[in-house]
mmCIF file of C-alpha atoms in Angstrom:
data_model
loop_
_atom_site.group_PDB
_atom_site.id
_atom_site.type_symbol
_atom_site.label_atom_id
_atom_site.label_comp_id
_atom_site.label_asym_id
_atom_site.label_seq_id
_atom_site.Cartn_x
_atom_site.Cartn_y
_atom_site.Cartn_z
ATOM 1 C CA MET N 1 16.765 53.775 -59.021
ATOM 2 C CA SER N 2 13.168 53.712 -58.772
ATOM 3 C CA TYR N 3 11.400 57.047 -59.681
ATOM 4 C CA TYR N 4 10.566 57.529 -56.163
ATOM 5 C CA LEU N 5 13.813 57.600 -54.955
ATOM 6 C CA GLN N 6 14.855 59.752 -57.651
ATOM 7 C CA ASN N 7 12.312 62.385 -57.073
ATOM 8 C CA GLN N 8 10.417 62.208 -53.503
ATOM 9 C CA LEU N 9 13.025 61.762 -50.610
ATOM 10 C CA SER N 10 13.222 64.092 -48.009
ATOM 11 C CA TYR N 11 16.469 63.210 -46.251
ATOM 12 C CA GLN N 12 19.874 61.813 -47.217
ATOM 13 C CA HIS N 13 19.660 58.198 -48.006
ATOM 14 C CA PRO N 14 21.029 55.602 -47.506
ATOM 15 C CA CYS N 15 21.190 56.323 -43.318
ATOM 16 C CA ILE N 16 21.794 52.463 -43.321
ATOM 17 C CA LEU N 17 25.158 51.188 -44.695
ATOM 18 C CA ASN N 18 24.937 47.567 -44.109
ATOM 19 C CA THR N 19 23.728 45.863 -47.467
ATOM 20 C CA PRO N 20 20.298 44.292 -46.466
ATOM 21 C CA GLN N 21 20.263 40.357 -46.570
ATOM 22 C CA GLN N 22 19.110 39.106 -49.811
ATOM 23 C CA HIS N 23 15.822 37.153 -47.939
ATOM 24 C CA LEU N 24 14.738 40.530 -46.203
ATOM 25 C CA SER N 25 10.703 40.965 -45.920
ATOM 26 C CA ILE N 26 9.507 43.000 -43.576
ATOM 27 C CA VAL N 27 10.997 46.602 -42.158
ATOM 28 C CA VAL N 28 9.213 48.013 -39.029
ATOM 29 C CA VAL N 29 9.635 51.398 -38.698
ATOM 30 C CA ILE N 30 9.541 53.488 -35.130
ATOM 31 C CA PRO N 31 9.553 57.240 -35.272
ATOM 32 C CA CYS N 32 11.279 58.294 -31.624
ATOM 33 C CA PHE N 33 10.796 61.331 -29.923
ATOM 34 C CA ASN N 34 11.748 62.338 -26.419
ATOM 35 C CA GLU N 35 10.341 58.694 -25.507
ATOM 36 C CA THR N 36 11.354 56.683 -22.304
ATOM 37 C CA HIS N 37 9.415 53.320 -23.294
ATOM 38 C CA LEU N 38 11.345 52.428 -26.145
ATOM 39 C CA ILE N 39 13.264 49.329 -24.909
ATOM 40 C CA LYS N 40 9.783 47.571 -24.044
ATOM 41 C CA SER N 41 8.866 48.155 -27.901
ATOM 42 C CA LEU N 42 12.430 46.750 -29.012
ATOM 43 C CA GLU N 43 11.636 43.594 -26.595
ATOM 44 C CA SER N 44 8.224 43.387 -28.031
ATOM 45 C CA LEU N 45 8.947 42.718 -31.679
ATOM 46 C CA ASN N 46 12.271 41.022 -30.547
ATOM 47 C CA ASN N 47 10.273 38.310 -28.804
ATOM 48 C CA CYS N 48 8.016 37.881 -31.784
ATOM 49 C CA THR N 49 8.510 34.864 -33.549
ATOM 50 C CA LEU N 50 10.100 35.280 -36.523
ATOM 51 C CA PRO N 51 8.862 34.919 -40.031
ATOM 52 C CA ILE N 52 10.266 33.180 -43.007
ATOM 53 C CA GLY N 53 11.731 36.326 -44.315
ATOM 54 C CA LEU N 54 14.056 38.845 -42.500
ATOM 55 C CA VAL N 55 13.092 41.502 -40.454
ATOM 56 C CA GLU N 56 14.631 44.398 -39.609
ATOM 57 C CA VAL N 57 13.502 47.171 -37.437
ATOM 58 C CA ILE N 58 14.322 51.077 -37.970
ATOM 59 C CA THR N 59 14.216 53.532 -35.353
ATOM 60 C CA VAL N 60 13.821 57.006 -36.078
ATOM 61 C CA PHE N 61 15.285 59.811 -33.189
ATOM 62 C CA ASN N 62 14.087 63.071 -34.346
ATOM 63 C CA CYS N 63 13.320 66.026 -33.389
ATOM 64 C CA SER N 64 13.994 69.889 -35.075
ATOM 65 C CA ILE N 65 16.846 72.158 -35.026
ATOM 66 C CA ALA N 66 14.931 74.009 -32.767
ATOM 67 C CA ASP N 67 13.962 72.016 -29.876
ATOM 68 C CA ASP N 68 14.897 72.515 -26.745
ATOM 69 C CA GLU N 69 18.642 71.000 -25.802
ATOM 70 C CA LYS N 70 16.432 68.636 -23.044
ATOM 71 C CA ILE N 71 15.140 66.899 -25.912
ATOM 72 C CA LYS N 72 17.426 66.268 -28.240
ATOM 73 C CA GLN N 73 19.795 64.929 -24.900
ATOM 74 C CA ALA N 74 16.800 62.576 -24.306
ATOM 75 C CA ASN N 75 17.051 61.044 -27.751
ATOM 76 C CA LEU N 76 20.863 61.120 -27.048
ATOM 77 C CA THR N 77 20.442 58.875 -23.981
ATOM 78 C CA MET N 78 17.667 56.472 -25.390
ATOM 79 C CA LEU N 79 19.611 55.658 -28.527
ATOM 80 C CA ASN N 80 22.645 55.170 -25.867
ATOM 81 C CA GLU N 81 20.024 52.629 -23.968
ATOM 82 C CA ALA N 82 18.683 51.185 -27.083
ATOM 83 C CA LEU N 83 22.452 50.584 -28.323
ATOM 84 C CA VAL N 84 23.392 48.653 -24.851
ATOM 85 C CA TRP N 85 20.156 46.644 -25.164
ATOM 86 C CA LEU N 86 21.264 45.172 -28.391
ATOM 87 C CA LYS N 87 24.374 44.375 -27.828
ATOM 88 C CA SER N 88 22.637 41.778 -25.290
ATOM 89 C CA ASN N 89 19.831 41.066 -27.429
ATOM 90 C CA ALA N 90 21.062 40.811 -30.776
ATOM 91 C CA LYS N 91 19.739 37.761 -32.491
ATOM 92 C CA LYS N 92 19.378 35.994 -36.181
ATOM 93 C CA GLY N 93 16.328 37.187 -37.921
ATOM 94 C CA ILE N 94 15.539 40.509 -36.894
ATOM 95 C CA ASP N 95 18.455 43.521 -36.959
ATOM 96 C CA PHE N 96 17.759 46.392 -35.605
ATOM 97 C CA TYR N 97 19.154 49.927 -36.881
ATOM 98 C CA PHE N 98 18.488 53.402 -35.640
ATOM 99 C CA ILE N 99 18.990 56.908 -37.168
ATOM 100 C CA GLU N 100 19.508 60.430 -35.913
ATOM 101 C CA ALA N 101 17.861 62.599 -37.417
ATOM 102 C CA ASN N 102 17.835 65.570 -34.695
ATOM 103 C CA ASN N 103 18.025 68.497 -36.817
ATOM 104 C CA LEU N 104 15.165 68.374 -38.775
ATOM 105 C CA PRO N 105 13.894 71.745 -40.323
ATOM 106 C CA VAL N 106 11.390 73.387 -37.889
ATOM 107 C CA LYS N 107 8.567 73.791 -41.047
ATOM 108 C CA ASP N 108 8.714 69.796 -41.530
ATOM 109 C CA ALA N 109 9.597 68.464 -37.980
ATOM 110 C CA GLY N 110 6.816 65.924 -36.524
ATOM 111 C CA VAL N 111 6.268 62.293 -36.284
ATOM 112 C CA GLY N 112 5.000 62.545 -39.867
ATOM 113 C CA LEU N 113 8.759 63.265 -41.172
ATOM 114 C CA ALA N 114 10.153 60.748 -38.403
ATOM 115 C CA ARG N 115 8.038 58.092 -40.346
ATOM 116 C CA LYS N 116 8.582 59.390 -44.084
ATOM 117 C CA ILE N 117 12.332 58.989 -43.218
ATOM 118 C CA GLY N 118 11.816 55.483 -41.738
ATOM 119 C CA MET N 119 9.881 54.176 -44.663
ATOM 120 C CA ASP N 120 11.849 55.919 -47.502
ATOM 121 C CA GLU N 121 15.075 53.826 -45.822
ATOM 122 C CA ALA N 122 12.987 50.938 -46.330
ATOM 123 C CA VAL N 123 12.186 51.413 -49.532
ATOM 124 C CA VAL N 124 15.905 52.077 -50.194
ATOM 125 C CA ARG N 125 16.855 48.473 -48.967
ATOM 126 C CA PHE N 126 14.088 46.488 -50.999
ATOM 127 C CA GLU N 127 14.970 48.719 -53.864
ATOM 128 C CA GLN N 128 18.284 46.940 -53.300
ATOM 129 C CA LEU N 129 17.043 43.885 -53.569
ATOM 130 C CA ASN N 130 14.473 44.414 -56.138
ATOM 131 C CA LYS N 131 11.930 43.097 -53.449
ATOM 132 C CA ASP N 132 8.399 44.752 -53.326
ATOM 133 C CA GLY N 133 8.881 44.162 -49.070
ATOM 134 C CA ILE N 134 6.226 44.785 -46.167
ATOM 135 C CA ILE N 135 6.979 48.666 -44.631
ATOM 136 C CA ALA N 136 5.225 48.241 -41.419
ATOM 137 C CA CYS N 137 4.468 51.197 -38.904
ATOM 138 C CA PHE N 138 5.296 50.786 -35.201
ATOM 139 C CA ASP N 139 4.933 53.411 -32.223
ATOM 140 C CA ALA N 140 8.079 53.758 -29.211
ATOM 141 C CA ASP N 141 5.683 53.151 -26.814
ATOM 142 C CA SER N 142 3.920 50.313 -28.110
ATOM 143 C CA THR N 143 3.940 46.892 -28.128
ATOM 144 C CA CYS N 144 2.885 43.556 -29.718
ATOM 145 C CA ALA N 145 1.376 40.112 -29.698
ATOM 146 C CA ALA N 146 3.624 37.402 -30.538
ATOM 147 C CA ASN N 147 2.525 36.124 -33.433
ATOM 148 C CA TYR N 148 2.827 40.087 -35.273
ATOM 149 C CA LEU N 149 5.648 39.769 -37.391
ATOM 150 C CA VAL N 150 4.374 35.947 -38.626
ATOM 151 C CA GLU N 151 0.559 37.250 -39.397
ATOM 152 C CA LEU N 152 1.870 40.116 -40.948
ATOM 153 C CA GLU N 153 3.945 38.127 -43.603
ATOM 154 C CA LYS N 154 1.446 35.670 -44.198
ATOM 155 C CA HIS N 155 -1.460 38.840 -44.588
ATOM 156 C CA PHE N 156 0.033 39.660 -47.511
ATOM 157 C CA GLU N 157 0.948 36.317 -49.155
ATOM 158 C CA GLN N 158 -2.658 35.393 -48.757
ATOM 159 C CA HIS N 159 -3.691 38.604 -50.222
ATOM 160 C CA PRO N 160 -1.491 39.576 -52.763
ATOM 161 C CA LYS N 161 -3.339 42.760 -54.298
ATOM 162 C CA SER N 162 -3.549 44.132 -51.293
ATOM 163 C CA PRO N 163 -0.970 47.328 -51.137
ATOM 164 C CA ALA N 164 -1.642 48.087 -47.661
ATOM 165 C CA CYS N 165 -3.615 46.926 -44.299
ATOM 166 C CA SER N 166 -4.780 48.550 -40.530
ATOM 167 C CA ILE N 167 -4.106 45.920 -37.765
ATOM 168 C CA TYR N 168 -6.097 44.929 -35.167
ATOM 169 C CA PHE N 169 -5.090 47.024 -31.878
ATOM 170 C CA GLU N 170 -6.286 46.661 -28.158
ATOM 171 C CA HIS N 171 -5.279 49.627 -25.892
ATOM 172 C CA PRO N 172 -4.737 48.180 -22.058
ATOM 173 C CA LEU N 173 -7.340 48.734 -20.098
ATOM 174 C CA GLN N 174 -5.485 47.908 -16.550
ATOM 175 C CA GLY N 175 -2.483 47.480 -14.868
ATOM 176 C CA ASN N 176 -0.114 49.786 -12.773
ATOM 177 C CA GLU N 177 0.855 51.843 -15.348
ATOM 178 C CA PHE N 178 -1.699 54.542 -15.628
ATOM 179 C CA SER N 179 -4.575 55.809 -12.991
ATOM 180 C CA LYS N 180 -8.173 54.470 -13.215
ATOM 181 C CA ALA N 181 -9.322 57.373 -14.703
ATOM 182 C CA ASN N 182 -6.911 56.898 -17.532
ATOM 183 C CA TYR N 183 -7.737 53.482 -18.204
ATOM 184 C CA LYS N 184 -11.332 54.474 -17.872
ATOM 185 C CA ALA N 185 -10.839 57.192 -20.625
ATOM 186 C CA ILE N 186 -8.827 55.296 -23.305
ATOM 187 C CA GLU N 187 -11.907 52.189 -22.851
ATOM 188 C CA ALA N 188 -14.149 55.711 -23.855
ATOM 189 C CA TYR N 189 -11.699 56.801 -26.541
ATOM 190 C CA GLU N 190 -10.814 53.199 -28.029
ATOM 191 C CA LEU N 191 -14.722 52.829 -28.197
ATOM 192 C CA HIS N 192 -15.118 56.239 -29.742
ATOM 193 C CA LEU N 193 -13.127 55.039 -32.802
ATOM 194 C CA ARG N 194 -14.772 51.535 -33.023
ATOM 195 C CA VAL N 195 -18.223 53.471 -33.041
ATOM 196 C CA TYR N 196 -17.473 55.672 -35.885
ATOM 197 C CA LYS N 197 -15.543 52.855 -37.757
ATOM 198 C CA ASN N 198 -18.583 50.457 -37.517
ATOM 199 C CA ALA N 199 -20.814 53.531 -38.283
ATOM 200 C CA LEU N 200 -19.157 54.068 -41.188
ATOM 201 C CA GLN N 201 -19.259 50.440 -42.265
ATOM 202 C CA PHE N 202 -23.205 50.760 -41.833
ATOM 203 C CA CYS N 203 -23.684 53.431 -43.768
ATOM 204 C CA GLY N 204 -22.474 50.967 -46.959
ATOM 205 C CA PHE N 205 -18.912 53.777 -46.770
ATOM 206 C CA PRO N 206 -16.078 51.363 -48.821
ATOM 207 C CA TYR N 207 -13.440 52.718 -46.639
ATOM 208 C CA ALA N 208 -14.644 52.295 -43.571
ATOM 209 C CA PHE N 209 -11.172 51.148 -41.734
ATOM 210 C CA HIS N 210 -9.093 52.322 -38.563
ATOM 211 C CA THR N 211 -6.508 54.496 -39.130
ATOM 212 C CA ILE N 212 -4.018 54.375 -36.316
ATOM 213 C CA GLY N 213 -0.225 54.656 -37.011
ATOM 214 C CA SER N 214 0.906 52.417 -34.466
ATOM 215 C CA SER N 215 -1.136 49.707 -36.477
ATOM 216 C CA MET N 216 -0.650 49.805 -40.438
ATOM 217 C CA ALA N 217 1.393 48.016 -43.269
ATOM 218 C CA VAL N 218 1.796 48.798 -46.550
ATOM 219 C CA LYS N 219 3.830 47.106 -49.712
ATOM 220 C CA SER N 220 6.970 48.776 -51.083
ATOM 221 C CA LYS N 221 5.520 49.833 -54.194
ATOM 222 C CA ALA N 222 2.017 50.838 -53.320
ATOM 223 C CA TYR N 223 3.922 53.222 -50.844
ATOM 224 C CA GLN N 224 6.072 54.479 -53.797
ATOM 225 C CA LYS N 225 2.997 55.138 -56.609
ATOM 226 C CA GLN N 226 1.321 57.107 -53.968
ATOM 227 C CA GLY N 227 3.893 59.720 -53.189
ATOM 228 C CA GLY N 228 4.888 57.666 -49.860
ATOM 229 C CA MET N 229 4.194 59.255 -46.599
ATOM 230 C CA ASN N 230 3.228 62.947 -46.187
ATOM 231 C CA LYS N 231 5.197 65.301 -43.522
ATOM 232 C CA ARG N 232 1.711 66.095 -41.163
ATOM 233 C CA LYS N 233 2.472 66.835 -37.759
ATOM 234 C CA ALA N 234 -0.403 65.175 -36.877
ATOM 235 C CA GLY N 235 -3.051 62.686 -38.795
ATOM 236 C CA GLU N 236 -0.231 61.632 -40.983
ATOM 237 C CA ASP N 237 -1.501 58.135 -41.016
ATOM 238 C CA PHE N 238 -5.328 59.123 -41.421
ATOM 239 C CA TYR N 239 -4.231 60.814 -44.769
ATOM 240 C CA PHE N 240 -1.638 58.141 -45.704
ATOM 241 C CA LEU N 241 -3.798 55.421 -45.427
ATOM 242 C CA GLN N 242 -6.615 56.882 -47.224
ATOM 243 C CA LYS N 243 -4.327 57.275 -50.371
ATOM 244 C CA MET N 244 -3.593 53.672 -49.991
ATOM 245 C CA MET N 245 -7.718 52.929 -49.713
ATOM 246 C CA ALA N 246 -8.016 54.789 -53.039
ATOM 247 C CA LEU N 247 -5.767 52.210 -54.501
ATOM 248 C CA GLY N 248 -8.453 49.413 -54.069
ATOM 249 C CA ASN N 249 -7.893 45.971 -52.425
ATOM 250 C CA PHE N 250 -7.388 47.747 -48.952
ATOM 251 C CA THR N 251 -7.508 44.996 -46.134
ATOM 252 C CA GLU N 252 -7.447 44.077 -42.225
ATOM 253 C CA LEU N 253 -5.161 41.982 -40.771
ATOM 254 C CA ASN N 254 -7.558 40.956 -36.979
ATOM 255 C CA THR N 255 -4.944 37.710 -36.682
ATOM 256 C CA THR N 256 -2.613 39.338 -34.590
ATOM 257 C CA ALA N 257 -2.688 42.748 -32.455
ATOM 258 C CA ILE N 258 -0.831 45.800 -31.918
ATOM 259 C CA PHE N 259 -1.130 47.985 -28.174
ATOM 260 C CA PRO N 260 -0.630 51.117 -28.263
ATOM 261 C CA SER N 261 -0.003 53.228 -24.886
ATOM 262 C CA PRO N 262 -3.739 54.944 -23.474
ATOM 263 C CA ARG N 263 -0.938 58.025 -21.858
ATOM 264 C CA VAL N 264 -1.661 61.770 -22.011
ATOM 265 C CA SER N 265 0.162 63.719 -24.536
ATOM 266 C CA ASP N 266 0.068 67.063 -25.769
ATOM 267 C CA ARG N 267 2.647 67.165 -28.695
ATOM 268 C CA VAL N 268 -0.354 67.231 -31.730
ATOM 269 C CA PRO N 269 -3.399 68.882 -31.652
ATOM 270 C CA PHE N 270 -5.542 65.521 -32.039
ATOM 271 C CA GLY N 271 -5.042 61.971 -31.471
ATOM 272 C CA THR N 272 -4.892 59.258 -29.000
ATOM 273 C CA GLY N 273 -2.663 61.674 -26.666
ATOM 274 C CA ARG N 274 -4.773 64.742 -27.211
ATOM 275 C CA ALA N 275 -7.952 63.014 -26.552
ATOM 276 C CA MET N 276 -6.705 61.422 -23.343
ATOM 277 C CA GLN N 277 -6.042 64.757 -22.323
ATOM 278 C CA ASN N 278 -9.399 66.411 -23.149
ATOM 279 C CA TYR N 279 -11.361 63.583 -21.734
ATOM 280 C CA LEU N 280 -9.189 63.477 -18.775
ATOM 281 C CA THR N 281 -9.546 67.495 -18.021
ATOM 282 C CA ASN N 282 -12.420 68.649 -19.544
ATOM 283 C CA GLU N 283 -14.850 66.339 -17.755
ATOM 284 C CA GLN N 284 -18.466 68.399 -18.925
ATOM 285 C CA HIS N 285 -17.753 66.730 -22.556
ATOM 286 C CA ALA N 286 -15.857 63.859 -21.407
ATOM 287 C CA TYR N 287 -16.791 60.646 -23.361
ATOM 288 C CA THR N 288 -18.856 61.577 -25.768
ATOM 289 C CA THR N 289 -18.172 60.691 -29.571
ATOM 290 C CA TYR N 290 -20.292 61.416 -32.542
ATOM 291 C CA ALA N 291 -24.481 61.161 -32.916
ATOM 292 C CA LEU N 292 -25.806 58.213 -34.857
ATOM 293 C CA GLN N 293 -28.391 60.013 -36.499
ATOM 294 C CA SER N 294 -25.407 61.516 -38.689
ATOM 295 C CA PHE N 295 -24.319 58.505 -40.010
ATOM 296 C CA LEU N 296 -28.144 57.531 -40.504
ATOM 297 C CA ASP N 297 -28.762 60.419 -42.366
ATOM 298 C CA LEU N 298 -25.220 59.568 -44.621
ATOM 299 C CA LYS N 299 -26.428 56.361 -45.213
ATOM 300 C CA GLN N 300 -29.125 57.724 -47.244
ATOM 301 C CA LEU N 301 -26.900 59.155 -49.713
ATOM 302 C CA VAL N 302 -24.742 56.219 -50.022
ATOM 303 C CA GLU N 303 -28.075 53.896 -50.591
ATOM 304 C CA GLN N 304 -28.877 56.110 -53.416
ATOM 305 C CA LEU N 305 -25.627 56.377 -55.323
ATOM 306 C CA ASP N 306 -27.941 53.892 -57.873
ATOM 307 C CA TYR N 307 -30.211 56.366 -58.491
ATOM 308 C CA LEU N 308 -27.873 59.295 -58.931
ATOM 309 C CA TYR N 309 -26.139 57.042 -61.076
ATOM 310 C CA HIS N 310 -28.887 58.671 -64.108
ATOM 311 C CA ASN N 311 -30.341 61.327 -61.726
ATOM 312 C CA SER N 312 -29.587 64.520 -60.007
ATOM 313 C CA GLU N 313 -32.476 65.109 -58.315
ATOM 314 C CA LEU N 314 -31.731 64.812 -54.063
ATOM 315 C CA ASP N 315 -34.126 63.319 -51.284
ATOM 316 C CA LEU N 316 -31.864 63.585 -48.529
ATOM 317 C CA PRO N 317 -31.813 64.971 -44.747
ATOM 318 C CA LEU N 318 -31.440 68.734 -44.313
ATOM 319 C CA SER N 319 -27.908 67.862 -42.949
ATOM 320 C CA VAL N 320 -26.747 66.114 -45.953
ATOM 321 C CA LEU N 321 -28.267 68.605 -48.649
ATOM 322 C CA GLU N 322 -26.656 71.767 -46.398
ATOM 323 C CA TYR N 323 -23.306 69.971 -46.706
ATOM 324 C CA LEU N 324 -22.815 68.966 -50.172
ATOM 325 C CA LYS N 325 -23.901 72.730 -51.115
ATOM 326 C CA THR N 326 -20.488 73.441 -48.956
ATOM 327 C CA ILE N 327 -18.765 70.660 -51.316
ATOM 328 C CA SER N 328 -19.816 71.888 -54.975
ATOM 329 C CA PHE N 329 -21.984 68.405 -55.099
ATOM 330 C CA GLU N 330 -24.099 69.126 -58.303
ATOM 331 C CA GLU N 331 -21.046 70.231 -60.229
ATOM 332 C CA ASN N 332 -18.638 67.123 -58.972
ATOM 333 C CA LEU N 333 -21.391 64.587 -59.301
ATOM 334 C CA LEU N 334 -21.871 65.720 -62.947
ATOM 335 C CA LYS N 335 -17.719 65.134 -63.592
ATOM 336 C CA ILE N 336 -18.105 61.660 -61.821
ATOM 337 C CA ARG N 337 -20.886 60.957 -63.903
ATOM 338 C CA GLN N 338 -18.928 61.967 -67.239
ATOM 339 C CA ASN N 339 -16.346 59.893 -67.036
ATOM 340 C CA SER N 340 -17.976 56.984 -65.709
ATOM 341 C CA THR N 341 -17.992 54.084 -67.624
ATOM 342 C CA SER N 342 -20.583 51.775 -65.458
ATOM 343 C CA LEU N 343 -22.063 52.341 -62.332
ATOM 344 C CA ILE N 344 -19.783 50.092 -60.618
ATOM 345 C CA HIS N 345 -16.734 52.917 -61.930
ATOM 346 C CA PHE N 346 -19.075 55.227 -60.843
ATOM 347 C CA LYS N 347 -19.065 53.965 -57.669
ATOM 348 C CA GLN N 348 -15.811 54.117 -57.506
ATOM 349 C CA LEU N 349 -14.777 57.346 -58.977
ATOM 350 C CA PHE N 350 -17.664 58.975 -56.506
ATOM 351 C CA PHE N 351 -15.795 57.470 -53.402
ATOM 352 C CA ASN N 352 -12.121 58.392 -54.565
ATOM 353 C CA TRP N 353 -14.121 61.921 -54.412
ATOM 354 C CA PHE N 354 -16.094 61.805 -51.716
ATOM 355 C CA ASN N 355 -13.769 60.103 -49.564
ATOM 356 C CA ALA N 356 -13.044 59.656 -45.727
ATOM 357 C CA PHE N 357 -11.847 63.445 -45.418
ATOM 358 C CA LYS N 358 -15.353 64.543 -46.725
ATOM 359 C CA VAL N 359 -17.090 62.068 -44.383
ATOM 360 C CA LEU N 360 -15.028 63.549 -41.488
ATOM 361 C CA LYS N 361 -16.041 67.034 -42.445
ATOM 362 C CA PHE N 362 -19.595 65.893 -42.966
ATOM 363 C CA VAL N 363 -19.639 64.580 -39.503
ATOM 364 C CA HIS N 364 -18.033 67.648 -37.691
ATOM 365 C CA PHE N 365 -20.752 69.601 -40.079
ATOM 366 C CA ALA N 366 -23.447 67.223 -38.789
ATOM 367 C CA ARG N 367 -22.213 67.856 -35.396
ATOM 368 C CA ASP N 368 -22.008 71.295 -35.155
ATOM 369 C CA PHE N 369 -25.292 72.412 -36.778
ATOM 370 C CA TYR N 370 -27.618 69.659 -36.457
ATOM 371 C CA TYR N 371 -26.784 66.824 -33.743
ATOM 372 C CA PRO N 372 -24.641 67.565 -30.819
ATOM 373 C CA ASP N 373 -22.162 65.182 -29.645
ATOM 374 C CA LYS N 374 -23.827 62.311 -27.481
ATOM 375 C CA ASN N 375 -22.229 60.139 -24.610
ATOM 376 C CA VAL N 376 -19.884 57.596 -26.308
ATOM 377 C CA PHE N 377 -21.730 54.182 -24.165
ATOM 378 C CA ASP N 378 -24.847 55.290 -25.446
ATOM 379 C CA VAL N 379 -24.373 56.064 -29.242
ATOM 380 C CA ALA N 380 -22.563 52.401 -28.874
ATOM 381 C CA TYR N 381 -25.719 51.077 -27.342
ATOM 382 C CA GLU N 382 -27.487 52.574 -30.503
ATOM 383 C CA LEU N 383 -25.134 51.753 -33.135
ATOM 384 C CA LEU N 384 -25.266 47.528 -32.000
ATOM 385 C CA GLN N 385 -29.076 48.230 -31.879
ATOM 386 C CA GLN N 386 -29.203 49.035 -35.711
ATOM 387 C CA LEU N 387 -26.444 46.041 -36.427
ATOM 388 C CA ASN N 388 -28.978 43.891 -34.918
ATOM 389 C CA LYS N 389 -26.128 42.923 -32.144
ATOM 390 C CA SER N 390 -28.355 41.704 -29.064
ATOM 391 C CA THR N 391 -26.756 42.972 -25.605
ATOM 392 C CA CYS N 392 -27.524 45.056 -22.578
ATOM 393 C CA LYS N 393 -26.658 48.579 -21.713
ATOM 394 C CA GLN N 394 -25.024 46.944 -18.702
ATOM 395 C CA ALA N 395 -22.929 44.406 -21.370
ATOM 396 C CA ASN N 396 -19.036 45.452 -21.776
ATOM 397 C CA LEU N 397 -19.583 47.376 -25.122
ATOM 398 C CA LEU N 398 -15.748 47.821 -25.858
ATOM 399 C CA ALA N 399 -15.800 43.959 -25.862
ATOM 400 C CA GLU N 400 -18.360 43.836 -27.774
ATOM 401 C CA PHE N 401 -17.050 45.999 -30.567
ATOM 402 C CA ARG N 402 -13.438 44.401 -30.584
ATOM 403 C CA LYS N 403 -15.322 41.466 -31.063
ATOM 404 C CA ILE N 404 -16.781 42.790 -34.453
ATOM 405 C CA ASP N 405 -13.956 44.482 -35.639
ATOM 406 C CA MET N 406 -11.675 41.050 -34.956
ATOM 407 C CA ASN N 407 -13.962 38.873 -36.919
ATOM 408 C CA HIS N 408 -14.578 41.383 -40.108
ATOM 409 C CA PHE N 409 -12.144 40.540 -42.797
#
């Protein structure tokens, strides 16, 4: 038994008593809390072209011991529907399992723990086979392209040193399931996500990747090495992938697609569902994002790293200088420099410290004290100009950024 399985589990494993088949290569994990669209997600995975290796899909029905009986009943109803669906849709090459975790501690219950239970179970499965398999995260209201599983397997074969990857995603922008206002809001929110990611990339920040819970995958050994999934009730994907990126060789899988739901939700304090709620109910702040100037200021810091390897004097915008004071920059810079064996090593240590979380804190600091949020479509257009991408303001800006992300490897 691995060190991780001996020391870092938060639930009783194994949950699945069936011995995994020898050729298992991918385990997809789906947290399910009070959901009504799970069957659609299961069907999407079941309709995928199957890869060479075998696939397992583990759905974790979860809620806390203190949750309303209606939620527990909803989970039970959905589980029964899933079992009925499985009887008619089982096929070779892909197996579906369901874990009932409906009495979790109030302190820890949430999407982070639900993902962790499923991902830890995947580790148990792979360790039984002594394999470093692929653990993919999905959501109970997401669907995927038909080549999702094939491309997932192929990606890690082509990138054997990659510990994890983010996967290309697109929210639906039209249909009958949601209102026109909802689709307009998700267009703005997805544009906000893509502008943020590409603005970081423009700055030269090495960890400029999307961190979407339904659109990520990790190798089992890397998952264990970095301590597994956290138990955060929100933002679990951001903090988890930050640990994976620190290993180096993090990659993007852009030859397939996940289609997350654009639904409104107030379950957690941030994320897609909450952003949708804010966009739809808070008109005066609708469709805004961080000002581009925050990233232009940050870019100057990144561009001075070669200089900072030997020097401490800072010639930077006031927004950056004031923020650096709040994180003991000079003291930490000295430690990083003392522990560095080369400029390359210095930059690696620097960005392990000045990570995605500190960058996000800077952007919030700059927003609060220097550069208020601006209209997301205006900022997107400004960034395209900085990237020397010719377009007009009337162009479909989201389509432009989707194209940029899809073509980035």
